[in-house]
Tab-separated table of C-alpha atoms in Angstrom:
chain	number	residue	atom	x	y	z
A	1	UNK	CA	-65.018	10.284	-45.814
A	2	UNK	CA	-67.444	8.788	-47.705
A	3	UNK	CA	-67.433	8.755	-51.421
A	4	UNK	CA	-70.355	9.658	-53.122
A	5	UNK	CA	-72.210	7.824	-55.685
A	6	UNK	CA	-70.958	9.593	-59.016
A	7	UNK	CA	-73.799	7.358	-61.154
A	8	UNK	CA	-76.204	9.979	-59.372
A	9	UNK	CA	-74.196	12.679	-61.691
A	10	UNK	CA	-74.502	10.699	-65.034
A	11	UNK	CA	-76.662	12.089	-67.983
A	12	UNK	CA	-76.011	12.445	-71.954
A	13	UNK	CA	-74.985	16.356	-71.182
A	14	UNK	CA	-72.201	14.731	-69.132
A	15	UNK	CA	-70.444	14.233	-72.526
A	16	UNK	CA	-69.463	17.442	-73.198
A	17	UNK	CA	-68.344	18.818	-70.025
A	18	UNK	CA	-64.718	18.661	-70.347
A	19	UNK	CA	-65.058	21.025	-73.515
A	20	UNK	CA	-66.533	23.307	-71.854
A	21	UNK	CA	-69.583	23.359	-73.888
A	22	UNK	CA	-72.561	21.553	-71.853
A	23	UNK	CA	-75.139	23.529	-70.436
A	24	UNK	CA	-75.652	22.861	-66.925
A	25	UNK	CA	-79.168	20.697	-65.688
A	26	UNK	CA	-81.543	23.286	-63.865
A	27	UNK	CA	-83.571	20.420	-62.027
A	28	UNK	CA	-80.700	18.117	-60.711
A	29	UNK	CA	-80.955	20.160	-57.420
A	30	UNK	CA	-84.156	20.895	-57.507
A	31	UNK	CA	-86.154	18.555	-54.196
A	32	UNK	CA	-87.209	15.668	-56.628
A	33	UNK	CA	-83.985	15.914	-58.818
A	34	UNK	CA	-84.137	16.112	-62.517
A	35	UNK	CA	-86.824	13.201	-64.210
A	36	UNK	CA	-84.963	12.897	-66.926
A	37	UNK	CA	-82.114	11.165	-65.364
A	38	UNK	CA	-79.351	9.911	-67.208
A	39	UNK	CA	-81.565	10.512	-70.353
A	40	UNK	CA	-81.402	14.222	-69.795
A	41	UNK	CA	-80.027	16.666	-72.422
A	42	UNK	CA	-78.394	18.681	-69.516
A	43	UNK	CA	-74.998	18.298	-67.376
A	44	UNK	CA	-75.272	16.953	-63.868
A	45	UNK	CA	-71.995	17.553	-62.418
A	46	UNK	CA	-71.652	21.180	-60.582
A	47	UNK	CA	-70.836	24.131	-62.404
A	48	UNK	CA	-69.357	26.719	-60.436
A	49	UNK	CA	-70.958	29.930	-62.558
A	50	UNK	CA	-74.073	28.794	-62.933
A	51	UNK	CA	-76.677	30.753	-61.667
A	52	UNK	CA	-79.466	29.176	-59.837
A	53	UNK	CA	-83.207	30.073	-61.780
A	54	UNK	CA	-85.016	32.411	-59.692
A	55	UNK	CA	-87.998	30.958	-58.187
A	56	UNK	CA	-91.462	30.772	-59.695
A	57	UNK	CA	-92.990	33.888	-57.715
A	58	UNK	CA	-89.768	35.756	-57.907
A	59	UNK	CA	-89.886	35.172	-62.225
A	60	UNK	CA	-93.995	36.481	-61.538
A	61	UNK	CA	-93.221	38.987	-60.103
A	62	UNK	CA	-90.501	40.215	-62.579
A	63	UNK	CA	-93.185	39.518	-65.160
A	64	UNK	CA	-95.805	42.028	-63.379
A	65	UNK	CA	-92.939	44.971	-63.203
A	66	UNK	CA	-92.080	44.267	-66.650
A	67	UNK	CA	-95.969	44.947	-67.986
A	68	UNK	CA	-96.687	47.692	-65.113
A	69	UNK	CA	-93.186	49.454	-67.025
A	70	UNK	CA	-94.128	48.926	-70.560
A	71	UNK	CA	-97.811	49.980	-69.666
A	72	UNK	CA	-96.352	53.195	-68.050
A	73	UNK	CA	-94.056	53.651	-71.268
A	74	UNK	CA	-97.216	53.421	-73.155
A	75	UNK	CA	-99.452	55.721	-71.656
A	76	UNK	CA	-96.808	58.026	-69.332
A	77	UNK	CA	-93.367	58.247	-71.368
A	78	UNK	CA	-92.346	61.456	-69.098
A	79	UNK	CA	-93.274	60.400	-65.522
A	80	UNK	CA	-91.400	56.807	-66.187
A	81	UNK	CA	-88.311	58.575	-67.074
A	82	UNK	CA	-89.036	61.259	-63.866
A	83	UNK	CA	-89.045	57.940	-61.830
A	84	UNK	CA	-85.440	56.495	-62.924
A	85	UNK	CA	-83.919	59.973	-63.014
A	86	UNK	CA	-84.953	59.465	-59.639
A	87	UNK	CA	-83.976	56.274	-58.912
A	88	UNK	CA	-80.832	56.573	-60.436
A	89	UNK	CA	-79.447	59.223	-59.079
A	90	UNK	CA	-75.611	59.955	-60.279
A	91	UNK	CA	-75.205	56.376	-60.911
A	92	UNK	CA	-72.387	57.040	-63.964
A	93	UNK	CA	-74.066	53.360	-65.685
A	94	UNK	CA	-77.380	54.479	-65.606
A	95	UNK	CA	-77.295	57.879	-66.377
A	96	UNK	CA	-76.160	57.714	-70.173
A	97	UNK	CA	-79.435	55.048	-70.909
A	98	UNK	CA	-81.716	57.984	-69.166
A	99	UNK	CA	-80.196	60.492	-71.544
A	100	UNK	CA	-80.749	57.997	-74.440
A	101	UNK	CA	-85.041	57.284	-73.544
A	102	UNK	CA	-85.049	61.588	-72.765
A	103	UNK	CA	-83.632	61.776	-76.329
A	104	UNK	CA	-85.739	59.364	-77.812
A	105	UNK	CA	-89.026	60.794	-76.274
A	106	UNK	CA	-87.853	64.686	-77.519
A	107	UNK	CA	-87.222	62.583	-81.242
A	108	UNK	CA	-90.779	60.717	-80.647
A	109	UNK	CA	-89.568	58.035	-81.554
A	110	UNK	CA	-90.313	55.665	-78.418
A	111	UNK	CA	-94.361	56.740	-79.197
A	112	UNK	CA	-93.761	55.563	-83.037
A	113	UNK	CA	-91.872	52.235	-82.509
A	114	UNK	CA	-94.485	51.319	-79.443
A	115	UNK	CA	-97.555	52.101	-81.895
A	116	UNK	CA	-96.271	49.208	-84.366
């Protein structure tokens, strides 16, 4: 087998790898490779629990459910929380957060802190 060229892998994030505390490169796989090179901040070498970034349209559209949520929060506390009682059904994780918003929205509070 060939061995593969481990100066592809170098970079000053390299350094602190074997403590554990580097912070893994999110453009060394990326199709033109990180630009920084070995002057890069970031660890080349694999890390086995990193998790990829999501992709540019994926992050939009995260961004456009995030306002459409807060803008229903805003203007329709009561049908949001209709919609994950919903959704969640007897999930036993979600359930005590929708008991913590109804709560809140009885209290008012959710209308006072958004109105800051």
């Amino acid at each position: 087998p060939e061995i593969p060229d481990l100066s592809l892998y170098w970079s000053e994030g390299v350094r602190l790898h074997g403590t554990g505390r580097c912070k893994p490169c999110h453009f060394i796989h990326a199709a033109n490779g990180c630009l920084n090179h070995t002057t890069c901040r970031f660890c080349h070498l694999p890390h086995p629990n990193a998790h990829p970034r999501p992709c540019k349209t994926k992050r939009t559209h995260m961004k456009v459910f995030q306002l459409m949520l807060q803008n229903l929060l805003l203007r329709q506390p009561e049908r949001l929380l209709a919609s994950m009682e919903a959704t969640a059904g007897e999930n036993h994780e979600v359930r005590p957060v929708l008991d913590g918003i109804r709560g809140e929205l009885k209290k008012g509070m959710i209308r006072q802190i958004l109105s800051l």
